[in-house]
Coordinates of C-alpha atoms in Angstrom, one line a residue:
Chain A
N1478 CA 9.8 -19.4 -0.1
A1479 CA 10.8 -15.9 0.7
G1480 CA 8.0 -14.2 -1.2
V1481 CA 8.9 -10.6 -2.2
T1482 CA 12.2 -9.2 -0.9
Q1483 CA 13.6 -5.7 -1.1
T1484 CA 17.0 -4.2 -0.5
P1485 CA 18.0 -2.0 1.3
K1486 CA 15.7 -1.7 4.2
F1487 CA 16.9 1.8 5.1
Q1488 CA 18.8 4.4 3.1
V1489 CA 19.8 8.0 3.6
L1490 CA 20.9 10.1 0.6
K1491 CA 22.0 13.6 -0.1
T1492 CA 20.2 15.7 -2.7
G1493 CA 21.5 14.8 -6.1
Q1494 CA 22.8 11.4 -5.3
S1495 CA 21.6 8.3 -7.2
M1496 CA 20.6 4.9 -6.0
T1497 CA 18.8 1.7 -7.0
L1498 CA 16.2 -0.1 -5.0
Q1499 CA 16.2 -3.8 -5.6
C1500 CA 13.2 -6.1 -5.6
A1501 CA 12.9 -9.8 -6.2
Q1502 CA 10.1 -12.4 -6.0
D1503 CA 10.3 -16.2 -6.0
M1504 CA 6.6 -16.9 -6.6
N1505 CA 6.9 -17.1 -10.4
H1506 CA 4.6 -14.0 -10.7
N1507 CA 4.3 -12.2 -14.0
S1508 CA 3.5 -8.7 -12.8
M1509 CA 5.5 -6.4 -10.5
Y1510 CA 4.9 -3.0 -9.1
W1511 CA 6.6 -0.1 -7.3
Y1512 CA 4.7 2.1 -4.9
R1513 CA 5.6 4.9 -2.6
Q1514 CA 3.7 5.5 0.6
D1515 CA 3.5 8.9 2.2
P1516 CA 1.4 9.9 5.3
G1517 CA -2.2 10.5 4.4
M1518 CA -1.6 9.7 0.7
G1519 CA -2.0 5.9 0.7
L1520 CA -0.1 3.8 -1.8
R1521 CA 0.7 5.6 -5.1
L1522 CA 2.0 3.7 -8.0
I1523 CA 5.3 4.8 -9.5
Y1524 CA 5.9 2.2 -12.3
Y1525 CA 4.7 -1.3 -13.0
S1526 CA 5.6 -4.2 -15.2
A1527 CA 2.7 -6.3 -16.4
S1528 CA 5.0 -9.0 -17.7
E1529 CA 8.7 -9.6 -18.3
G1530 CA 10.0 -7.2 -20.9
T1531 CA 7.4 -4.5 -20.4
T1532 CA 7.2 -1.5 -18.1
D1533 CA 4.7 1.3 -17.8
K1534 CA 4.3 4.5 -15.9
G1535 CA 2.0 4.8 -12.9
E1536 CA 0.5 7.8 -11.2
V1537 CA 3.8 9.4 -10.0
P1538 CA 6.7 8.4 -12.3
N1539 CA 8.7 11.6 -12.5
G1540 CA 12.2 11.3 -11.1
Y1541 CA 12.3 7.5 -11.3
N1542 CA 13.3 4.8 -13.8
V1543 CA 12.7 1.1 -13.6
S1544 CA 14.2 -2.1 -15.1
R1545 CA 12.5 -5.5 -15.3
L1546 CA 15.8 -7.4 -15.3
N1547 CA 14.1 -10.8 -15.6
K1548 CA 10.9 -12.4 -14.4
R1549 CA 12.1 -12.4 -10.8
E1550 CA 13.6 -8.9 -10.5
F1551 CA 12.3 -5.4 -10.8
S1552 CA 14.5 -2.4 -9.8
L1553 CA 13.7 1.2 -9.2
R1554 CA 16.3 3.9 -9.8
L1555 CA 16.5 7.4 -8.6
E1556 CA 19.0 9.3 -10.8
S1557 CA 19.2 12.5 -8.9
A1558 CA 17.4 12.2 -5.5
A1559 CA 15.3 15.1 -4.2
P1560 CA 13.9 15.7 -0.7
S1561 CA 10.4 15.2 -2.2
Q1562 CA 11.4 11.6 -2.8
T1563 CA 11.7 10.9 0.9
S1564 CA 9.2 8.1 1.4
V1565 CA 8.7 4.4 2.1
Y1566 CA 8.9 2.4 -1.1
F1567 CA 7.1 -0.9 -1.5
C1568 CA 7.5 -3.4 -4.3
A1569 CA 4.7 -5.8 -5.0
S1570 CA 3.9 -8.7 -7.4
T1571 CA 0.8 -10.4 -8.7
K1572 CA 0.5 -13.8 -10.3
A1573 CA -0.9 -12.5 -13.6
A1574 CA -3.8 -10.1 -13.9
S1575 CA -4.6 -6.8 -12.2
T1576 CA -7.4 -8.7 -10.4
D1577 CA -5.0 -10.9 -8.5
T1578 CA -3.8 -10.5 -4.9
Q1579 CA -0.9 -8.2 -4.5
Y1580 CA 2.0 -9.5 -2.4
F1581 CA 4.1 -6.7 -1.0
G1582 CA 7.8 -6.6 0.0
P1583 CA 8.9 -5.4 3.4
G1584 CA 9.6 -1.8 2.2
T1585 CA 12.5 0.5 1.9
R1586 CA 12.6 3.7 4.1
L1587 CA 14.4 6.4 2.1
T1588 CA 15.4 9.8 3.4
V1589 CA 16.8 12.4 1.1
L1590 CA 18.5 15.3 2.9
Chain B
G1433 CA -9.2 6.3 -14.9
E1434 CA -10.5 4.8 -11.7
N1435 CA -11.0 6.9 -8.5
V1436 CA -11.4 5.3 -5.1
E1437 CA -12.5 7.3 -2.1
Q1438 CA -12.2 5.8 1.4
H1439 CA -13.8 7.0 4.6
P1440 CA -13.2 7.6 7.4
S1441 CA -9.5 8.4 7.5
T1442 CA -9.4 7.6 11.2
L1443 CA -11.6 5.4 13.2
S1444 CA -11.4 5.0 17.0
V1445 CA -13.5 2.2 18.7
Q1446 CA -13.6 0.4 22.0
E1447 CA -12.6 -3.2 22.2
G1448 CA -15.6 -5.4 21.4
D1449 CA -17.3 -2.8 19.2
S1450 CA -17.8 -3.1 15.5
A1451 CA -16.0 -1.1 12.9
V1452 CA -17.1 -0.2 9.4
I1453 CA -14.9 1.3 6.6
K1454 CA -16.5 2.4 3.3
C1455 CA -15.1 2.9 -0.1
T1456 CA -16.6 4.2 -3.3
Y1457 CA -15.3 3.7 -6.8
S1458 CA -15.9 5.4 -10.1
D1459 CA -15.3 2.8 -12.9
S1460 CA -18.4 0.7 -13.3
A1461 CA -16.2 -1.9 -15.0
S1462 CA -14.2 -2.6 -11.9
N1463 CA -14.7 -6.1 -10.7
Y1464 CA -12.2 -6.9 -8.0
F1465 CA -12.2 -5.3 -4.6
P1466 CA -9.5 -6.3 -2.1
W1467 CA -8.8 -5.0 1.4
Y1468 CA -5.3 -4.9 2.8
K1469 CA -4.2 -4.5 6.4
Q1470 CA -1.0 -2.7 7.3
E1471 CA 0.3 -2.9 10.8
L1472 CA 2.7 -0.3 12.0
G1473 CA 6.1 -0.6 10.3
K1474 CA 5.0 -3.7 8.3
R1475 CA 3.9 -4.4 4.7
P1476 CA 0.3 -4.3 3.5
Q1477 CA -1.3 -7.8 3.5
L1478 CA -4.5 -9.0 2.0
I1479 CA -7.2 -9.8 4.6
I1480 CA -10.3 -10.3 2.4
D1481 CA -11.4 -9.6 -1.2
I1482 CA -14.6 -9.7 -3.2
R1483 CA -15.4 -10.1 -6.8
S1484 CA -18.3 -8.4 -8.6
N1485 CA -20.3 -11.6 -9.0
V1486 CA -21.1 -11.8 -5.2
G1487 CA -22.6 -9.2 -2.8
E1488 CA -21.0 -10.3 0.5
K1489 CA -18.2 -12.4 1.8
K1490 CA -17.3 -13.3 5.3
D1491 CA -14.2 -14.7 7.1
Q1492 CA -14.6 -15.1 10.8
R1493 CA -14.9 -11.6 12.3
I1494 CA -14.4 -9.7 9.0
A1495 CA -16.8 -9.3 6.1
V1496 CA -17.0 -7.3 2.9
T1497 CA -20.1 -6.1 1.2
L1498 CA -20.4 -4.8 -2.4
N1499 CA -23.1 -2.7 -3.9
K1500 CA -22.4 -2.5 -7.6
T1501 CA -25.4 -0.3 -8.4
A1502 CA -24.2 2.4 -6.0
K1503 CA -20.5 1.6 -6.7
H1504 CA -19.4 1.2 -3.1
F1505 CA -18.1 -1.5 -0.9
S1506 CA -17.4 -1.8 2.8
L1507 CA -15.3 -3.7 5.3
H1508 CA -17.0 -4.8 8.5
I1509 CA -15.0 -5.9 11.6
T1510 CA -17.0 -7.3 14.5
E1511 CA -15.9 -7.8 18.1
T1512 CA -12.8 -5.7 17.5
Q1513 CA -9.6 -6.5 19.4
P1514 CA -6.5 -4.4 20.0
E1515 CA -4.6 -6.4 17.4
D1516 CA -7.0 -5.1 14.8
S1517 CA -5.4 -1.7 15.2
A1518 CA -3.8 -1.0 11.8
V1519 CA -4.2 1.0 8.6
Y1520 CA -6.7 -0.6 6.2
F1521 CA -6.6 0.1 2.5
C1522 CA -9.3 -0.7 0.0
A1523 CA -8.6 -1.1 -3.7
A1524 CA -10.5 -1.5 -7.0
S1525 CA -9.4 -3.0 -10.3
R1526 CA -10.6 -4.6 -13.5
Q1527 CA -9.6 -7.4 -15.6
G1528 CA -6.8 -6.8 -18.2
G1529 CA -3.1 -6.4 -18.1
S1530 CA -3.1 -2.7 -18.7
Y1531 CA -5.5 -2.0 -15.8
I1532 CA -3.8 -1.5 -12.5
P1533 CA -5.3 -1.5 -9.0
T1534 CA -6.3 1.9 -7.6
F1535 CA -6.0 2.2 -3.8
G1536 CA -7.9 4.3 -1.3
R1537 CA -5.9 6.6 1.0
G1538 CA -6.3 4.3 4.0
T1539 CA -8.2 4.2 7.3
S1540 CA -6.3 4.2 10.6
L1541 CA -8.3 2.0 12.9
I1542 CA -7.5 2.3 16.6
V1543 CA -9.0 -0.2 19.0
H1544 CA -8.9 0.9 22.7
P1545 CA -8.7 -1.9 25.3

């Protein structure tokens, strides 16, 4: 039981390049989330998927898109990376409701030059 | 929407001392209050949580208290050890698929040997 996995672990991009961050969970969870973590800013929600087939914007969605590929997988895409998107990205999942424990992936450290 | 304030942002204690981190929330309908610990370079992980139908919960050296009237909750760590050094995040959420957890900005706890 791997829990929540993310790929890649590290990535360096040039301004304007695109990339997709992958996330998968094997806990049969319904809800999945993407956060970014910056120093002193805590965890800020980018997008979430309450259930398979649905996605919604979080606090900081600009510059990102998501796809809930199936119940297990939730990807985050940067279409045209900017230096302001340099951050650590965490994927998380919960069994069902917003009042369940969040299980986080190991994170992706992204640097945009 | 919900707003969660967390204090202090940094807390430095001597090994064996107690540590207290406080959070306030704005939405009186919030009913789930988890605390996550994030060690350096690692993912956040749940250490304790409390629901609005109880006022206090303990798990060995850690405890959480909730004051619904004042809308604040606190994490208490007794007999601190160097391995307690980490960033701690509080969060608040309410029942319902469209409601998402709101995190505090985190407290960096440093335990000096």
